[in-house]
Short mmCIF file of C-alpha atoms in Angstrom, two decimals:
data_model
loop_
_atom_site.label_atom_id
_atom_site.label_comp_id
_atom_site.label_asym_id
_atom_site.label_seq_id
_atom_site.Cartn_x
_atom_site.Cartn_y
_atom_site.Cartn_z
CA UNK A 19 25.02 0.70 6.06
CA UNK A 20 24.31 3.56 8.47
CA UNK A 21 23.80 3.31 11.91
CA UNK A 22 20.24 4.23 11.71
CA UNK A 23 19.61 1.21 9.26
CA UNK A 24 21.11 -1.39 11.97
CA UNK A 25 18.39 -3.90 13.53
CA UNK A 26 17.47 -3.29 16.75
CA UNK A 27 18.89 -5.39 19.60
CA UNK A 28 16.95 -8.31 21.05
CA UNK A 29 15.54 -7.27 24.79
CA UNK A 30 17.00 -8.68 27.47
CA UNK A 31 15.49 -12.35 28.05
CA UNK A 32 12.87 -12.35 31.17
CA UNK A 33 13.77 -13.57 34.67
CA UNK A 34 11.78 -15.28 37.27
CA UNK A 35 11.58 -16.96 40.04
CA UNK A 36 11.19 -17.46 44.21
CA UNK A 37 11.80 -14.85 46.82
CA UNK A 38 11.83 -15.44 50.46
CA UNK A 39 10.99 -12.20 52.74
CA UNK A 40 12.58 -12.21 55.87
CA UNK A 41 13.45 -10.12 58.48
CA UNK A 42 12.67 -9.65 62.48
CA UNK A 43 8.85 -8.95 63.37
CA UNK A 44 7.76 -5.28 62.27
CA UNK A 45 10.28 -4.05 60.15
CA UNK A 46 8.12 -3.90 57.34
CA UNK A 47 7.98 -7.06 55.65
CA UNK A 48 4.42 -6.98 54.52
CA UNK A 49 4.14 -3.33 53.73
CA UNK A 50 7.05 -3.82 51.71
CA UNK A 51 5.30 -6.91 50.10
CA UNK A 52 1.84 -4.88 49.55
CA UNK A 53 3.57 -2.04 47.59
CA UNK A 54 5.58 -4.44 45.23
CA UNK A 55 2.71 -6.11 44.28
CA UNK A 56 0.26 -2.78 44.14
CA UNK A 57 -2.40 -3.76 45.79
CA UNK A 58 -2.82 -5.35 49.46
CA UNK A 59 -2.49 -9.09 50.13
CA UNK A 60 -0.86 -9.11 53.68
CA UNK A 61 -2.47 -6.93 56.96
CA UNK A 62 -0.44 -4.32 58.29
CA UNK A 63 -0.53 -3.25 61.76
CA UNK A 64 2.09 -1.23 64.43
CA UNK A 65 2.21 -4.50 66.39
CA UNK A 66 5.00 -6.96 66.23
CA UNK A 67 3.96 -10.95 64.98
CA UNK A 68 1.49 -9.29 62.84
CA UNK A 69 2.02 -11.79 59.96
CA UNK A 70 1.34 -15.56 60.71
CA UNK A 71 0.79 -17.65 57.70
CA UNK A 72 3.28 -17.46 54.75
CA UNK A 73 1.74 -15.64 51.45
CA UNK A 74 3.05 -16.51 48.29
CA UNK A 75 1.95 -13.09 46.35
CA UNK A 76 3.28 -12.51 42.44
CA UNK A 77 5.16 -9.15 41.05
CA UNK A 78 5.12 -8.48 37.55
CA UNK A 79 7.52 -6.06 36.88
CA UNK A 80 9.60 -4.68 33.72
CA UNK A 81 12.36 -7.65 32.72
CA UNK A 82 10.24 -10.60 34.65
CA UNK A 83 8.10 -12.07 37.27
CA UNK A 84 9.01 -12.26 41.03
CA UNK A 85 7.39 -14.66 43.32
CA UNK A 86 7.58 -13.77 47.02
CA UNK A 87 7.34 -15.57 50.44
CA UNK A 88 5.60 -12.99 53.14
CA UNK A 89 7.13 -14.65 55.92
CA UNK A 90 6.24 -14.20 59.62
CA UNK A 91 8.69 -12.02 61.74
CA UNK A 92 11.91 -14.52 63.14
CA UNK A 93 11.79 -14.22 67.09
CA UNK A 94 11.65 -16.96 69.74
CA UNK A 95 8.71 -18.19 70.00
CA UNK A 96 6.81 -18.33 73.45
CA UNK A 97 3.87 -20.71 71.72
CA UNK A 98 3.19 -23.41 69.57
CA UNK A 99 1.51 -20.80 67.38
CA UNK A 100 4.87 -18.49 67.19
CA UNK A 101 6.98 -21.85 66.41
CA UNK A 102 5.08 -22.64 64.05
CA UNK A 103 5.20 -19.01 62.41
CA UNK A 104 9.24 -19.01 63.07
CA UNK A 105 9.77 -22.15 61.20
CA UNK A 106 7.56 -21.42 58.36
CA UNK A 107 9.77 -18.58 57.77
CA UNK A 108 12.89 -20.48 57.81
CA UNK A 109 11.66 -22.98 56.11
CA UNK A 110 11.02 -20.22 53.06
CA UNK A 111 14.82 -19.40 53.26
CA UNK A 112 15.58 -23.20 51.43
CA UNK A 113 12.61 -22.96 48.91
CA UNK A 114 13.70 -19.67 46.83
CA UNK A 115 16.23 -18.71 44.22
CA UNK A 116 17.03 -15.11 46.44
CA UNK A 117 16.45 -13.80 49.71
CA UNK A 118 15.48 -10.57 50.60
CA UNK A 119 16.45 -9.83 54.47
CA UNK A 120 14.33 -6.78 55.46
CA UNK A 121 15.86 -5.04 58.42
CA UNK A 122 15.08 -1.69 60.25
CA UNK A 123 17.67 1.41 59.61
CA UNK A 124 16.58 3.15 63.38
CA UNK A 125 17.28 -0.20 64.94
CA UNK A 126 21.18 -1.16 65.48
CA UNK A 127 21.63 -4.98 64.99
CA UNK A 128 21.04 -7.47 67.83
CA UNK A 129 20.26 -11.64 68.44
CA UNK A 130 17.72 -11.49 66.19
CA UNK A 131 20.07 -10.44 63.57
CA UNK A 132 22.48 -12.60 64.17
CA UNK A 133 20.10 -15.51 64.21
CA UNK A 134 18.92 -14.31 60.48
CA UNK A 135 22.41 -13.79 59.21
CA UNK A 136 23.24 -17.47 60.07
CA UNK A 137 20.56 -18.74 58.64
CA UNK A 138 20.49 -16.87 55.70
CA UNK A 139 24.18 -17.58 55.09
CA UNK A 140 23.87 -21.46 55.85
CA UNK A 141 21.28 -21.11 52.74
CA UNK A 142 23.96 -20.54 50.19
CA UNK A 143 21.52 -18.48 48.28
CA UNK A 144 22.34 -14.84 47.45
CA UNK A 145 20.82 -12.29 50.12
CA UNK A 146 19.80 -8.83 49.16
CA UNK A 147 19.81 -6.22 52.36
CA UNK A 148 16.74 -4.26 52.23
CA UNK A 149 17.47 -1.39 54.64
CA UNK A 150 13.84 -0.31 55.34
CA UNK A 151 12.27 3.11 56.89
CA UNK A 152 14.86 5.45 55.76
CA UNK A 153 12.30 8.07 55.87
CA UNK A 154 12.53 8.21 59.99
CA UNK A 155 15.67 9.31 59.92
CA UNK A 156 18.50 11.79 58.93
CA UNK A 157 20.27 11.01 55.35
CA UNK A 158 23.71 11.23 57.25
CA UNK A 159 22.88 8.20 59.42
CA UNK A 160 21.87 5.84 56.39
CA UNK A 161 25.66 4.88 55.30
CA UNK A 162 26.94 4.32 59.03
CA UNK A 163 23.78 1.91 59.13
CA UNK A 164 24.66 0.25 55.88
CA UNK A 165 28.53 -0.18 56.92
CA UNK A 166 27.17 -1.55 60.13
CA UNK A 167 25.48 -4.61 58.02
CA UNK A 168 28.12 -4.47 55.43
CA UNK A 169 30.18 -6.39 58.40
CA UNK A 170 27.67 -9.06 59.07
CA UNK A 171 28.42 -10.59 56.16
CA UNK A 172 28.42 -10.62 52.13
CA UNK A 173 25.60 -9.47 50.25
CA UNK A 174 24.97 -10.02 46.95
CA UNK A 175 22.82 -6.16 46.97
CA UNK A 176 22.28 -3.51 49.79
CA UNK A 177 19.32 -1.38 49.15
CA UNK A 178 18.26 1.64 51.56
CA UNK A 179 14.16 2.12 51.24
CA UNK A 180 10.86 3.05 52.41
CA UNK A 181 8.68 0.64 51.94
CA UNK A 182 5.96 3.09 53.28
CA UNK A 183 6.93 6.06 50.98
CA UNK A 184 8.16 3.40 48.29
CA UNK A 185 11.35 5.38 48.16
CA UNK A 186 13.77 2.92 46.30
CA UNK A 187 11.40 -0.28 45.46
CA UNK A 188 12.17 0.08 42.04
CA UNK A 189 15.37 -0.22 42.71
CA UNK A 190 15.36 -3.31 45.04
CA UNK A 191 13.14 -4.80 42.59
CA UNK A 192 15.53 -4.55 39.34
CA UNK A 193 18.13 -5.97 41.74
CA UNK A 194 15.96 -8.96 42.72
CA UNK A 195 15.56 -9.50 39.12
CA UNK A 196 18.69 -9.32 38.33
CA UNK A 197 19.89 -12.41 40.49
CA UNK A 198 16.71 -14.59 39.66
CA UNK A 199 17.48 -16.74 36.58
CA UNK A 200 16.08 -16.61 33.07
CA UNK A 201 12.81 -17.81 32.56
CA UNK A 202 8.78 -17.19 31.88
CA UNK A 203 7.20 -16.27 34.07
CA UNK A 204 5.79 -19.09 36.55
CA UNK A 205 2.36 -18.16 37.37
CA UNK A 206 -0.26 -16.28 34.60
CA UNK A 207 -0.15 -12.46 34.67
CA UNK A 208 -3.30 -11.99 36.70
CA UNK A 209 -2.58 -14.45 39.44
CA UNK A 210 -1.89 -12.52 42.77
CA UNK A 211 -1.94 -15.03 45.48
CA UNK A 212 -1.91 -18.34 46.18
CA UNK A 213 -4.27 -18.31 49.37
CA UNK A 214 -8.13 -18.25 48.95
CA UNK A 215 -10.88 -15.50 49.89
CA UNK A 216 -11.46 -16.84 53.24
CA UNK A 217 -8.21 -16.53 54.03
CA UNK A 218 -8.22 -12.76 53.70
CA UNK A 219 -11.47 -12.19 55.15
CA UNK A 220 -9.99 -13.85 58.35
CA UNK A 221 -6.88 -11.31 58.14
CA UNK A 222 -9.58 -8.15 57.60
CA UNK A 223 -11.26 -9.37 60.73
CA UNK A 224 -7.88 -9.89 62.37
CA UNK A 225 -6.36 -6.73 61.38
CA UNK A 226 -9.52 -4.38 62.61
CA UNK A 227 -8.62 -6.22 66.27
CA UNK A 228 -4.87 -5.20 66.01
CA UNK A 229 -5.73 -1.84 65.55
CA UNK A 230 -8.58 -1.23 68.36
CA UNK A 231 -7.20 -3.46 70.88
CA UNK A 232 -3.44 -2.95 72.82
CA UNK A 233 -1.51 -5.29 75.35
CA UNK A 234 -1.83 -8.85 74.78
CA UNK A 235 -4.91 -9.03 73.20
CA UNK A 236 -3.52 -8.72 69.73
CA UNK A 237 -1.21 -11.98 70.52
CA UNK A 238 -4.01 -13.87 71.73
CA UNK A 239 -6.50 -13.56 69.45
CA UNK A 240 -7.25 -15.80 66.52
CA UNK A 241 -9.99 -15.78 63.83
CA UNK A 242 -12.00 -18.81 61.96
CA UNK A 243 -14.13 -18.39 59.19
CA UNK A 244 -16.77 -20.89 59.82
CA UNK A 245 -19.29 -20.06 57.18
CA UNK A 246 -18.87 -18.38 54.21
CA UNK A 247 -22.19 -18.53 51.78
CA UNK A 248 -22.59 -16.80 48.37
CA UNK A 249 -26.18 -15.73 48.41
CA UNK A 250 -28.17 -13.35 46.00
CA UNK A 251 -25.90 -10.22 45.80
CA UNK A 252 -24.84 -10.83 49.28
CA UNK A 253 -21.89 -12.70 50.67
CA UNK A 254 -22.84 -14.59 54.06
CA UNK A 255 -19.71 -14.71 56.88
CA UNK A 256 -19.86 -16.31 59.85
CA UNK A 257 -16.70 -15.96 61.63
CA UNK A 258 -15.55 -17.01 65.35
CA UNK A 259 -12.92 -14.75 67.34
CA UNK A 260 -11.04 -17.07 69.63
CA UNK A 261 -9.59 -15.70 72.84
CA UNK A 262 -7.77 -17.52 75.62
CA UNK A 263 -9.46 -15.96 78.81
CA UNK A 264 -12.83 -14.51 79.82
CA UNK A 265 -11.69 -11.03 80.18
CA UNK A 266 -9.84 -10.96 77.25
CA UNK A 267 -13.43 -11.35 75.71
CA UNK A 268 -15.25 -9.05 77.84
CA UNK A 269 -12.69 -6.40 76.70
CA UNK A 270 -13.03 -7.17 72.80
CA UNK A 271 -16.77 -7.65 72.71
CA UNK A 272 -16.65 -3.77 75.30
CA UNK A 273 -19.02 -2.11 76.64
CA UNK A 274 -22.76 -3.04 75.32
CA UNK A 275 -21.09 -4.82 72.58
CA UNK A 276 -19.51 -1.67 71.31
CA UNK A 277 -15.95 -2.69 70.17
CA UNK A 278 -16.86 -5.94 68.87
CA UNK A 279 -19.72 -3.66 66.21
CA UNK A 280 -16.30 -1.26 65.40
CA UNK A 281 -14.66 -4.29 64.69
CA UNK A 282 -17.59 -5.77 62.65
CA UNK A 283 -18.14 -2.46 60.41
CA UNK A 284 -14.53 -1.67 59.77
CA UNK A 285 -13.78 -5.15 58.72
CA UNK A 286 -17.35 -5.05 56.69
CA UNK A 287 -16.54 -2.07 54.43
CA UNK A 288 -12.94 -3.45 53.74
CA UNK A 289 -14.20 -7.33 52.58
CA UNK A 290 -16.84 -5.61 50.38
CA UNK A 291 -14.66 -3.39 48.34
CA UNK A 292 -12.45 -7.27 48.30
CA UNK A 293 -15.05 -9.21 47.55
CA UNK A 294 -16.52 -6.32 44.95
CA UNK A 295 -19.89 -7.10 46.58
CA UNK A 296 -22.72 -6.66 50.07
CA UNK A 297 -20.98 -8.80 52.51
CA UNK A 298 -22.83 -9.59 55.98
CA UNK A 299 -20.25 -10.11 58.87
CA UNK A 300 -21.24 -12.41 61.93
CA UNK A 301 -18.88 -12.35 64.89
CA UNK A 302 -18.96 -13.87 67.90
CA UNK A 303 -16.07 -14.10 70.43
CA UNK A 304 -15.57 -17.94 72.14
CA UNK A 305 -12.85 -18.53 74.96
CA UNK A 306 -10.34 -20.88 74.37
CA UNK A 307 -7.66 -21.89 76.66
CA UNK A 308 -4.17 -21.93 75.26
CA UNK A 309 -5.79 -21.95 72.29
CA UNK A 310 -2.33 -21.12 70.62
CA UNK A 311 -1.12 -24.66 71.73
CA UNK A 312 -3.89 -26.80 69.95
CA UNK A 313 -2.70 -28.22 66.89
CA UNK A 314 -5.77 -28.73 65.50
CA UNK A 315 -7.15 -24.73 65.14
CA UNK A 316 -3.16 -23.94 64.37
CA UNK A 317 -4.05 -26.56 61.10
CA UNK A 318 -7.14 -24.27 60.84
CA UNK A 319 -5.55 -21.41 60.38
CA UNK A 320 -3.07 -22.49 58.53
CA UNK A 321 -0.56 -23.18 60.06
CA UNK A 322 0.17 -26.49 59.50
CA UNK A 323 3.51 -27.62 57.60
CA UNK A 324 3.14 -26.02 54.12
CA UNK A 325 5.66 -26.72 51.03
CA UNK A 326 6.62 -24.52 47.99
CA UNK A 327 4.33 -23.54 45.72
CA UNK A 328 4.42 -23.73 41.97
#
């Protein structure tokens, strides 16, 4: 029998299975997220905290299907908002298979790190280093950066990227596959996410503010859907822009209402090409003191205690 007439090997058995995303605020967790899965399921902005709720969103990739936790930035919290965010993320870290710690190659390690390495390595689970924005700086710095973390402790992977220029993703995500065990896949190929529309049409809203507005409006500013009616062709949103003091509101709604109609028609064009249809967007801007401290609109947001998925 010649080598040619041999049968063909068997393919590799699939993995799947859970990973957590974690990392400080803005080192590029949900870019990073956004680019695995090819399409856009978490805002993006230049400001830190800019993820709050924890999105489950679904890669399928060559070999198997990963599930990952977006994961709000680990900081200390100066709310009962942040708190919540901070232990939403470590609660993630004891609900997955593999955790990926994202961490910033132009920023040396400090307390934050240290407060993620401990946590990570309390888990037990194995921790892929995902050493992100290695397109801001010089080749020659990466490996001093990567010894640097080598020291912190024992990873199971440590992968150099840019999750902007998706340098190296493939590569991060064969070695995430690689530790997750053998399976099917856990959720049907064209499931993406696990949070519903109005969820995302709160973010849009949300992530047109972070980008206008500096200082601490971006912190305290929340957004609540309260209507959201499917009519003839159109889409129907009523949503209500929560601020904690008067001028905060004077400054989003600006001058003859002109910031709060940028707002509006940015966020607008982006939930129609989402929604794949006309959308009308209603906003109106309500003060709320220490609105970051009421439980109740935290809930609303979602931001209440959420378990695993699947």
């Amino acid at each position: 029998m010649s080598d040619l007439d041999e049968p063909e090997a068997p393919p590799p058995p699939p993995h799947a299975g859970f990973v957590a995303v974690v990392g400080r605020p803005n080192v590029g967790k949900s870019t990073l997220v956004n680019r695995l899965v090819g399409q856009k399921v978490a805002i993006v902005s230049d400001k830190p905290q800019t993820t709050r709720n924890r999105i489950l969103a679904v890669v399928n990739a060559p070999g198997g299907q990963i599930v990952l936790f977006d994961t709000p930035g680990i900081h200390k919290p100066m709310h009962s908002m942040n708190k919540r965010m901070v232990d939403t993320a470590m609660k993630s870290i004891g609900q997955v298979e593999v955790i990926l710690w994202m961490a910033d190659v132009t920023e040396a390690p400090g307390p934050g790190e240290r407060v993620i390495r401990d946590a990570v390595k309390s888990s037990g689970k194995p921790v892929v280093l995902g050493l992100n924005k290695i397109d801001l700086v010089p080749k020659p710095k990466i490996l001093p950066a990567i010894d640097v973390y080598r020291h912190l402790m024992d990873f199971a992977a440590i992968v150099p990227l840019s999750a902007m220029a998706g340098e190296n993703v493939d590569a991060l995500t064969k070695q995430l596959l690689a530790l997750l065990p053998e399976g099917a896949p856990l959720y049907p190929e064209d499931f993406l996410t696990d949070q519903p529309e109005r969820f995302f049409v709160a973010e849009m809203i949300r992530e047109k503010i972070l980008h206008h507005t500096r200082e601490e409006i971006p912190y305290s500013t929340g957004v609540i859907i309260e209507s959201f009616k499917e009519e003839d062709a159109l889409v129907r949103i009523q949503a209500k822009v929560l601020v904690e003091r008067q001028s905060q509101k004077g400054i989003l709604i600006g001058r003859g209402g002109q910031m709060l109609k940028t707002v509006g028609t940015e966020a607008r064009h982006e939930i129609e090409a989402f929604l794949g249809t006309k959308v009308f967007v209603g906003l109106f801007v309500t003060v709320r003191e220490k609105w970051r401290e009421d439980p109740a609109i935290l809930e609303e947001m979602g931001l209440g205690d959420k378990g695993r998925a699947g």
